[in-house]
GROMACS .gro file of C-alpha atoms in nm:
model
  341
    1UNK     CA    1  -7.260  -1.517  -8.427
    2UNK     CA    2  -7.285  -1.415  -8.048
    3UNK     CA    3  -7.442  -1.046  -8.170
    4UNK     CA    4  -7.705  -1.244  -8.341
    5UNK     CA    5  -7.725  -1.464  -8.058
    6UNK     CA    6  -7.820  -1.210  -7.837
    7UNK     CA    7  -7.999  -0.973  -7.992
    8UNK     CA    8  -8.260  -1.306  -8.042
    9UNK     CA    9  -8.258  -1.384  -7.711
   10UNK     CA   10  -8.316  -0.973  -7.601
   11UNK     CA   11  -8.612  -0.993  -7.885
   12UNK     CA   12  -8.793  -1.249  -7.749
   13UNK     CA   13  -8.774  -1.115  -7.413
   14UNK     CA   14  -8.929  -0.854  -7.561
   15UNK     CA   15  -9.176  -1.061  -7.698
   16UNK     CA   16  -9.314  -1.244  -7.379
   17UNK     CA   17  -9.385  -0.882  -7.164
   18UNK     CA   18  -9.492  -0.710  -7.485
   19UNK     CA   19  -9.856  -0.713  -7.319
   20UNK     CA   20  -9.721  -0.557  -7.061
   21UNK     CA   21  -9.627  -0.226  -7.274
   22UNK     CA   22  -9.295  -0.214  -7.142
   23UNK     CA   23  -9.015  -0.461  -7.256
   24UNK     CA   24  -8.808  -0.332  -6.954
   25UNK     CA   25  -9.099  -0.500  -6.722
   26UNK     CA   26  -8.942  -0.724  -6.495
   27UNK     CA   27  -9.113  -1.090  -6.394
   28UNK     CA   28  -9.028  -0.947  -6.026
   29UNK     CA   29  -9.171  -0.636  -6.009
   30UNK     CA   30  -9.485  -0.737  -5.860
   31UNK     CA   31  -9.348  -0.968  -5.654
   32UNK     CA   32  -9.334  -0.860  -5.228
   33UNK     CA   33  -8.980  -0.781  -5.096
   34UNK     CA   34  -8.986  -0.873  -4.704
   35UNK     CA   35  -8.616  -0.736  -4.548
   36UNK     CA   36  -8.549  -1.110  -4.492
   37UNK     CA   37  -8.788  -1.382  -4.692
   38UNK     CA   38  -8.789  -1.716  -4.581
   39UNK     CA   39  -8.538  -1.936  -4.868
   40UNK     CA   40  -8.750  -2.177  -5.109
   41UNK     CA   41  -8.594  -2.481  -4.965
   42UNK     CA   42  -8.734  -2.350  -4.608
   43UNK     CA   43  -9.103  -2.218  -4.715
   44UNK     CA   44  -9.276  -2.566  -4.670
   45UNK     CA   45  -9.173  -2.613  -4.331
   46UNK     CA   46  -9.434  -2.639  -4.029
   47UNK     CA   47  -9.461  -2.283  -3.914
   48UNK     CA   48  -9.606  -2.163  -3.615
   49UNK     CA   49  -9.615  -1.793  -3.545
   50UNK     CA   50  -9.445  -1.606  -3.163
   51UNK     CA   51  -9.658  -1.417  -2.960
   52UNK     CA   52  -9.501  -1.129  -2.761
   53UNK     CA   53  -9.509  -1.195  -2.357
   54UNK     CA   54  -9.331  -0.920  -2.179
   55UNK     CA   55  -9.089  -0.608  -2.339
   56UNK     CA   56  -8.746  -0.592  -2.179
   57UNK     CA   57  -8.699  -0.256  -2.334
   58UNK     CA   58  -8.737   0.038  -2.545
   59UNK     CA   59  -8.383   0.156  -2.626
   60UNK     CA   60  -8.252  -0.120  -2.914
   61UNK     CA   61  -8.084  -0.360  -2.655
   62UNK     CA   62  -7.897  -0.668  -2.729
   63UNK     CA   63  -8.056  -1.000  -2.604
   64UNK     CA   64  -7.916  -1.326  -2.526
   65UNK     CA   65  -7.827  -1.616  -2.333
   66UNK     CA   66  -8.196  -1.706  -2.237
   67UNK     CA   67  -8.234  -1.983  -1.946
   68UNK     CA   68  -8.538  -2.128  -1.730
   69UNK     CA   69  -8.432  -2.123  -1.357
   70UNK     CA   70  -8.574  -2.381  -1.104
   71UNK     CA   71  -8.845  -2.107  -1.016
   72UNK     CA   72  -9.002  -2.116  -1.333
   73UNK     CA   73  -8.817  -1.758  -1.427
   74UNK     CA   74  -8.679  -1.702  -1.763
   75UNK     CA   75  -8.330  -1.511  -1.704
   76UNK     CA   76  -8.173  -1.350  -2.029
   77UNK     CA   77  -7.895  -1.103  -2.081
   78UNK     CA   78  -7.896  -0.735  -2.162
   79UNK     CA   79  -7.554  -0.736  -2.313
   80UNK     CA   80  -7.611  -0.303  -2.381
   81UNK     CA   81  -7.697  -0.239  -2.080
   82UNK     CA   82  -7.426  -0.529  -1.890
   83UNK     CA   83  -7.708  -0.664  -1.727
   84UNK     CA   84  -7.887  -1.014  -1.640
   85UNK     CA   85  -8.262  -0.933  -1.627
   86UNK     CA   86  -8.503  -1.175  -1.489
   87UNK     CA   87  -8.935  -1.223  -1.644
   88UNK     CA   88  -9.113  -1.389  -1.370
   89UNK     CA   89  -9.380  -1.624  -1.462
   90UNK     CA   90  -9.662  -1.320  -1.433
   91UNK     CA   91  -9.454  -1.153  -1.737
   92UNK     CA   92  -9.289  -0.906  -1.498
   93UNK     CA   93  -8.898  -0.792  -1.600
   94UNK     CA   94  -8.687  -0.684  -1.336
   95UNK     CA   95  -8.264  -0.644  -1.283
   96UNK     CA   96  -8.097  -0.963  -1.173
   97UNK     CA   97  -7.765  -0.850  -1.166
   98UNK     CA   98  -7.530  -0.606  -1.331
   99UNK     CA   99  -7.186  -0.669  -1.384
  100UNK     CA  100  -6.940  -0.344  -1.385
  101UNK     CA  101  -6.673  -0.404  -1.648
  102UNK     CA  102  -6.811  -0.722  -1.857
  103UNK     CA  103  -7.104  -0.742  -2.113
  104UNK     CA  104  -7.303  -1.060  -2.024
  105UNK     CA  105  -7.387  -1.320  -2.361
  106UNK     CA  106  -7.449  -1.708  -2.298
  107UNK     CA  107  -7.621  -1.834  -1.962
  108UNK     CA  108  -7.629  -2.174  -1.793
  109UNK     CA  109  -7.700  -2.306  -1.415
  110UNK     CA  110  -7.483  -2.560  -1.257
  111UNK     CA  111  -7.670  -2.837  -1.043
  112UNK     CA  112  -7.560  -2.644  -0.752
  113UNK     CA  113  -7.790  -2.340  -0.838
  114UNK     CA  114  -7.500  -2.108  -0.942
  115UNK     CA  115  -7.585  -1.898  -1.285
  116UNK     CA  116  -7.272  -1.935  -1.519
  117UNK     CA  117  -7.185  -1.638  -1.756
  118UNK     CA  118  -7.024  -1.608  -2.081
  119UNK     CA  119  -6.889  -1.199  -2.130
  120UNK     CA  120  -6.688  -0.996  -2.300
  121UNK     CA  121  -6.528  -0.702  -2.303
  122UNK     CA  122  -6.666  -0.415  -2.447
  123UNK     CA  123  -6.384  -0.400  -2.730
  124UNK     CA  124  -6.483  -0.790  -2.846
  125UNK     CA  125  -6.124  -0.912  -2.820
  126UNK     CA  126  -6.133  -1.104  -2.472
  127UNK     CA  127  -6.386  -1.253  -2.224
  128UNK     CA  128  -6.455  -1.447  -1.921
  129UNK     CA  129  -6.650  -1.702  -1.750
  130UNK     CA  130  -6.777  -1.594  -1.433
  131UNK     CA  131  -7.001  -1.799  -1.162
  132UNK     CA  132  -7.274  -1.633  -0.927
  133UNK     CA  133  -7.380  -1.772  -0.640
  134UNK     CA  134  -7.748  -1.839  -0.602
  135UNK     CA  135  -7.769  -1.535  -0.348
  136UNK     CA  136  -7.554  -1.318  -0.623
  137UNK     CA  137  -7.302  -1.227  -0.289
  138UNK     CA  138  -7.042  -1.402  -0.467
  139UNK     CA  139  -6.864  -1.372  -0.832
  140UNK     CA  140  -6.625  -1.635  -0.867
  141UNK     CA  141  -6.391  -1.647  -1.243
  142UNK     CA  142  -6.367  -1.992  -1.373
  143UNK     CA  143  -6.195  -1.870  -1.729
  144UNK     CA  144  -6.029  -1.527  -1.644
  145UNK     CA  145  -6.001  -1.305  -1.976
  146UNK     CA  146  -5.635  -1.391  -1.976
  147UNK     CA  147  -5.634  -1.733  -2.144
  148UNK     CA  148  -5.778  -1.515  -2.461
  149UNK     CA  149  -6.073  -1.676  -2.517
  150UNK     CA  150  -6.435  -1.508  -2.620
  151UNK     CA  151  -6.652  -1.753  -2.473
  152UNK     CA  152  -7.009  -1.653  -2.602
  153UNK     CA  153  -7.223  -1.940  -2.497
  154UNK     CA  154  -7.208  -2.233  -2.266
  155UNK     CA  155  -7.342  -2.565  -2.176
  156UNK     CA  156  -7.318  -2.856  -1.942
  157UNK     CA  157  -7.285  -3.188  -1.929
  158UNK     CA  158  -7.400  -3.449  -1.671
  159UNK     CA  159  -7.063  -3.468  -1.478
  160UNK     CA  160  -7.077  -3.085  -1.436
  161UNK     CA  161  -6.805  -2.992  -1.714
  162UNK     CA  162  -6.865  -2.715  -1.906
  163UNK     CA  163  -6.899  -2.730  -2.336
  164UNK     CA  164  -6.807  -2.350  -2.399
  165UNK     CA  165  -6.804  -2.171  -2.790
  166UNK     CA  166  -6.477  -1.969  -2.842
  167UNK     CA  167  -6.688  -1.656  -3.081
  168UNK     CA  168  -6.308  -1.557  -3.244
  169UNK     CA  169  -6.231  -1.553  -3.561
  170UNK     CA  170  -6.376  -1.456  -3.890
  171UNK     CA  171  -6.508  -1.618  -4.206
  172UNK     CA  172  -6.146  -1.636  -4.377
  173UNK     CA  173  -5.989  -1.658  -4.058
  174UNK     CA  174  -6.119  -1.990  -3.850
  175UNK     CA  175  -5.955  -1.863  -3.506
  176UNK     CA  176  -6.261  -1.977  -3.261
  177UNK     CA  177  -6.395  -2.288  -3.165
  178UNK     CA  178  -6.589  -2.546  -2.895
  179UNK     CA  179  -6.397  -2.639  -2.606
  180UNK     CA  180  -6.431  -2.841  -2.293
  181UNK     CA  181  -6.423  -2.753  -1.932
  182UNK     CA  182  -6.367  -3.074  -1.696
  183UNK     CA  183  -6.610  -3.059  -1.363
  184UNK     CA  184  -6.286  -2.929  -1.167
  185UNK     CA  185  -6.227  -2.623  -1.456
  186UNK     CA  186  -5.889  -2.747  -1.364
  187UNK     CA  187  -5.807  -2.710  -1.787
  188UNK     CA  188  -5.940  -2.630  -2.123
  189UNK     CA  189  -5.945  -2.898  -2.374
  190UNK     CA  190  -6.035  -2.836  -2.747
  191UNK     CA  191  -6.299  -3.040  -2.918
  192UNK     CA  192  -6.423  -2.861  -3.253
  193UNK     CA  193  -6.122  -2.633  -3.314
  194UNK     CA  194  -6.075  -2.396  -3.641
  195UNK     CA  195  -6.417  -2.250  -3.644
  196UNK     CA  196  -6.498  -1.929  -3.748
  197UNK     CA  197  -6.711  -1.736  -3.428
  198UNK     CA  198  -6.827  -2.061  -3.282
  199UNK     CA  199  -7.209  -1.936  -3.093
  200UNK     CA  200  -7.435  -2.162  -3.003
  201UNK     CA  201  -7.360  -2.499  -2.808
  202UNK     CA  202  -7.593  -2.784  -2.707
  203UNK     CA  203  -7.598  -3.127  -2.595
  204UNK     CA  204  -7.836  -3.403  -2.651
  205UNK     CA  205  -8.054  -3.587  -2.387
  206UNK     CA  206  -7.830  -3.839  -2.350
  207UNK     CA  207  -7.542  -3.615  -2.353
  208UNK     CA  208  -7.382  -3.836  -2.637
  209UNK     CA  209  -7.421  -3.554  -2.910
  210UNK     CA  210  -7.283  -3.222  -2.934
  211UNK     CA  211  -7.423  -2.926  -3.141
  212UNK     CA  212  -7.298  -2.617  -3.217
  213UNK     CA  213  -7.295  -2.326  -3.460
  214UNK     CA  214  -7.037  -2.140  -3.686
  215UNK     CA  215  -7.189  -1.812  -3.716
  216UNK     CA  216  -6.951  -1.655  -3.949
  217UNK     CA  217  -6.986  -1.966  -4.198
  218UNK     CA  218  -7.376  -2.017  -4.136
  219UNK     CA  219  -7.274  -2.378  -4.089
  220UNK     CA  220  -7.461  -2.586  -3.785
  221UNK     CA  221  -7.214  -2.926  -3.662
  222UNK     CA  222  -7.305  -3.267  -3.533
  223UNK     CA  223  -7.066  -3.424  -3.321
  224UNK     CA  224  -7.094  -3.808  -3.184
  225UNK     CA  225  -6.930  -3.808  -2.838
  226UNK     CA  226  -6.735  -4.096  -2.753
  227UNK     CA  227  -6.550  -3.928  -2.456
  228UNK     CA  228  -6.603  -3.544  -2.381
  229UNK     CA  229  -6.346  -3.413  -2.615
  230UNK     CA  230  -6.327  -3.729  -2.855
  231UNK     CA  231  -6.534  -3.871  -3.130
  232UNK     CA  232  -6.513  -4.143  -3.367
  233UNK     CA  233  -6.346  -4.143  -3.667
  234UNK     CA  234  -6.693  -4.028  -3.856
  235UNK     CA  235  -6.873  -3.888  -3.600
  236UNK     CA  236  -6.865  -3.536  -3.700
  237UNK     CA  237  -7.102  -3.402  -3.978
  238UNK     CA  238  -7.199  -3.063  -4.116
  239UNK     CA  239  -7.560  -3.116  -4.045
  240UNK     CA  240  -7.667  -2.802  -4.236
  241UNK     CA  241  -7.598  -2.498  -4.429
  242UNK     CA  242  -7.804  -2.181  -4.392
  243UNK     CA  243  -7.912  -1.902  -4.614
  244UNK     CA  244  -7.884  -1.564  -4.489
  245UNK     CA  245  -7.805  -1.391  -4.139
  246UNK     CA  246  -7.676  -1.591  -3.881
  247UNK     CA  247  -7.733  -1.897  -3.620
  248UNK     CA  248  -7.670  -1.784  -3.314
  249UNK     CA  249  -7.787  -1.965  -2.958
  250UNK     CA  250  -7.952  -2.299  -2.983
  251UNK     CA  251  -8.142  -2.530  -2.742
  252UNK     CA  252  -8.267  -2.910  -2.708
  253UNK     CA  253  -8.551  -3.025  -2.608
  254UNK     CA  254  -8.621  -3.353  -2.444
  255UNK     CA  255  -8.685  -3.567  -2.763
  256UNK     CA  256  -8.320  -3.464  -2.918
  257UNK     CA  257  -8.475  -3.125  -3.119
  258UNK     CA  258  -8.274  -2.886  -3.158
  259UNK     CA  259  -8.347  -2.524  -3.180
  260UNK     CA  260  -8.142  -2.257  -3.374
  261UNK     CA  261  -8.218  -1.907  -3.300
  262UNK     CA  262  -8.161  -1.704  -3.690
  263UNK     CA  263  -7.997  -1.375  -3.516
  264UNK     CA  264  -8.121  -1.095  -3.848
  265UNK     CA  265  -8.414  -1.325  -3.951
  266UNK     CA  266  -8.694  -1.310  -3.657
  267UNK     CA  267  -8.704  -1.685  -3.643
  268UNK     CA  268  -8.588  -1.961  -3.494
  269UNK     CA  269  -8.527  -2.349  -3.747
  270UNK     CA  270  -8.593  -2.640  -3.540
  271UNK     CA  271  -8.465  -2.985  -3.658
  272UNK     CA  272  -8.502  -3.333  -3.520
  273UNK     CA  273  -8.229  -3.527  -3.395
  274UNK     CA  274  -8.052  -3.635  -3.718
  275UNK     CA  275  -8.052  -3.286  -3.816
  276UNK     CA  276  -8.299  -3.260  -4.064
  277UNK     CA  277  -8.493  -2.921  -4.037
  278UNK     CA  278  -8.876  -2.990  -3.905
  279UNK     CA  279  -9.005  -2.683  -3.828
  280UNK     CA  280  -8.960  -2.313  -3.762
  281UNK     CA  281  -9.126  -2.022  -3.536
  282UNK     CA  282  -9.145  -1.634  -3.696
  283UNK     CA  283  -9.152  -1.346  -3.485
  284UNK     CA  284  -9.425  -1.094  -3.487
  285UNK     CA  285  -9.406  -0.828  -3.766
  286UNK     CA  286  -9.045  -0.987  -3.923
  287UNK     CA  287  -9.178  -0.830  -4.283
  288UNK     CA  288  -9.186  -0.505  -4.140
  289UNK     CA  289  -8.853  -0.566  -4.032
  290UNK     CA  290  -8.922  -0.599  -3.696
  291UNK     CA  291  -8.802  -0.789  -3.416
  292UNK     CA  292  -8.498  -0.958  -3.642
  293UNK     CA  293  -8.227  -0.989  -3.380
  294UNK     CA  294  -8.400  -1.282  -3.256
  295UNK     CA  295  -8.028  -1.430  -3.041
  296UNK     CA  296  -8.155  -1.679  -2.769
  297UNK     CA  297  -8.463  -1.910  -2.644
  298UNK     CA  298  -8.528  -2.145  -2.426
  299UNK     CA  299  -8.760  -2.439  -2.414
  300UNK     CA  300  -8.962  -2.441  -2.086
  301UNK     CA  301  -8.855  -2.787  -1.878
  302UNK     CA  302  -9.260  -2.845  -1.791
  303UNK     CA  303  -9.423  -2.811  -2.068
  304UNK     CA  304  -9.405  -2.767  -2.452
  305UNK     CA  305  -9.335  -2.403  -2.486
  306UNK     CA  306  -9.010  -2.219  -2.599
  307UNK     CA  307  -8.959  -1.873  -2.471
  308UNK     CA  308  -8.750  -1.618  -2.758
  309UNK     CA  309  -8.529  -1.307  -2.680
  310UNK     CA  310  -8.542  -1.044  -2.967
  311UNK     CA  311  -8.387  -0.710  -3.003
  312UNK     CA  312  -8.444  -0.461  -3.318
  313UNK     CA  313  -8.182  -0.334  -3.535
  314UNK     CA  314  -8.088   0.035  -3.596
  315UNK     CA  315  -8.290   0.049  -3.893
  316UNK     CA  316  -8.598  -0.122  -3.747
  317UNK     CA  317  -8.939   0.075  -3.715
  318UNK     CA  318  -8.945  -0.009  -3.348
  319UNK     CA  319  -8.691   0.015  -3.121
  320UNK     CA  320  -8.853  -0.281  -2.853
  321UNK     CA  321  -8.652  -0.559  -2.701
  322UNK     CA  322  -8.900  -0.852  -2.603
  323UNK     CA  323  -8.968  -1.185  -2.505
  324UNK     CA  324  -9.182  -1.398  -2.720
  325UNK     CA  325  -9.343  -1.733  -2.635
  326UNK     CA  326  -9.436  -1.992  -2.913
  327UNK     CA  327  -9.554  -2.411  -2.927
  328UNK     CA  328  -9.240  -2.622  -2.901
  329UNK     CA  329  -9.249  -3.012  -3.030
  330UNK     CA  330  -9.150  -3.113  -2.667
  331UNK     CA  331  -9.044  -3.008  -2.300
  332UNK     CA  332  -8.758  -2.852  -2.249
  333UNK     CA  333  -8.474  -3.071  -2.020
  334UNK     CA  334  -8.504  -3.113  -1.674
  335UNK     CA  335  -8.237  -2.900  -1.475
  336UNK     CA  336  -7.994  -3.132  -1.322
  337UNK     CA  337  -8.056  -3.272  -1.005
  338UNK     CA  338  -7.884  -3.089  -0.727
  339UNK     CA  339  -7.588  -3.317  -0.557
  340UNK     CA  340  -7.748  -3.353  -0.233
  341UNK     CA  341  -8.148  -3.368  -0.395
   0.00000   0.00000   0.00000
């Protein structure tokens, strides 16, 4: 009975592209085949296209860890190259710093004007979190590569502790996590353990909501803060699950939306405060396969305009790393206020 099923089921397939001369004909042949198509449930979102605003290279680099400094500069790392490099409001890129043995990933300034770093080793399987003073004289290790951690990116709160994601693990083996930093460093304090390559980390306005993503498990969290490493007994959520290549770095902006930057997908999804996706921004020439290792962005404190860091991957018909600027739904945050402003 299944033979007679099928061969029914094959004839009328048959049957239906029979004007087409070829019962092999496939309803998808005609259809276009972008390297990474935007998923059905995403397609209806407001979109707003990048525009490019400076190149940061020519030579495939690795971007990240994008951050606004009080000057109005947007400072980003070259983790190839072990570099910081700094665009100037004019567009111009030039070296900020270069560190000798670490490759540079997350960025954040403390309210004292020193730049923190996330880094790594070169082998993956350690990093460090390093502080430079504003005058880069002075390199100063708040998490030395010893307690075993990968921190990758970094936030912090208004006290002046640090929210740091641990990027270990795998997608079987949930070894990373979020932890906490108090404002003396004097400790590290767990607060979403058992991830798998924990990346981006944010806060809300109010500092009452922490975000982050799990890169290896395309999941993005919600947690309610009820103390800097506690929540309440429902305050965490799995906001959302996404299709395809990978969050990476996110932002907030100053109404509670939060930005995730798709690292393989040339875009970044931006959702409101709850968590529901709202919009998204698409890099230049993504179809071609362009521009796809968009990592980091920042959302300009003074005015409603995020700033993107994108590399290209070996395969990629261009080999540019650039910064891209695009129409956010609000300012960025303020910097905090400096202890004697």
């Amino acid at each position: 009975m299944k033979k007679y099923h099928m061969i029914f089921i094959m004839t009328v397939y048959c049957m239906l592209f029979f004007a087409h001369g070829d019962c092999s004909a496939s309803v998808f042949d005609d259809l276009p085949q972008p390297p990474v198509p935007i998923p059905i449930n995403e397609r209806g979102l407001p979109t707003v296209e990048g525009e490019k605003y400076a190149v940061a290279g020519n030579d495939r680099q690795s971007l990240e860890g994008a951050v606004f400094d009080r000057q109005d500069n947007l400072l980003f790392s070259d983790i190839t190259g072990r570099r910081i490099l700094q665009a100037t409001p004019e567009g111009k890129v030039e070296n900020y710093l270069t560190l000798e043995n670490l490759m540079p990933c997350g960025l954040a300034f403390h309210r004292d004007g020193r730049l923190f770093i996330c880094a790594v080793e070169p082998d993956w399987k350690s990093g460090a979190i390093i502080a430079v003073s504003p005058d880069r004289k002075h390199i100063e290790t708040i998490l030395p590569a010893s307690k075993g951690y990968l921190p990758n990116d970094v936030v912090f709160d208004r006290q002046g502790g640090i929210y740091f994601s641990d990027f270990r693990g795998t997608s079987t083996e949930p070894k990373g996590g979020v932890y906490y930093l108090p404002p003396d460093f004097s400790s590290v304090l767990p607060v979403i353990p058992k991830m798998s390559q924990a990346n981006g980390v944010a806060l809300s306005p109010d500092g009452k909501t922490l975000w982050a993503t799990e890169y290896a498990r395309n999941l993005l969290h919600r947690v309610i803060l009820s103390s800097p490493t506690t929540s309440p007994i429902n305050g965490t959520k799995i906001a959302y699950h996404f299709t395809g290549p990978a969050p990476d770095s996110m932002r907030v902006d100053a109404k509670g939306n939060v930005y995730v930057a798709m690292v393989g997908q040339g875009r970044i999804l931006i959702f409101n405060a709850n968590g529901m996706p709202v919009g998204q921004i698409l890099l230049p020439e993504r179809d071609l396969g362009n521009n796809l290792r968009s990592t980091s962005l920042a959302v300009h404190p003074e005015k409603k305009e995020v700033a993107i860091v994108a590399g290209n991957t070996l395969d990629a018909p261009s080999s540019e790393a650039a910064i891209f600027t695009a129409p956010a739904f609000a300012r960025g945050l303020s910097p905090l206020p400096a202890k004697n402003d």
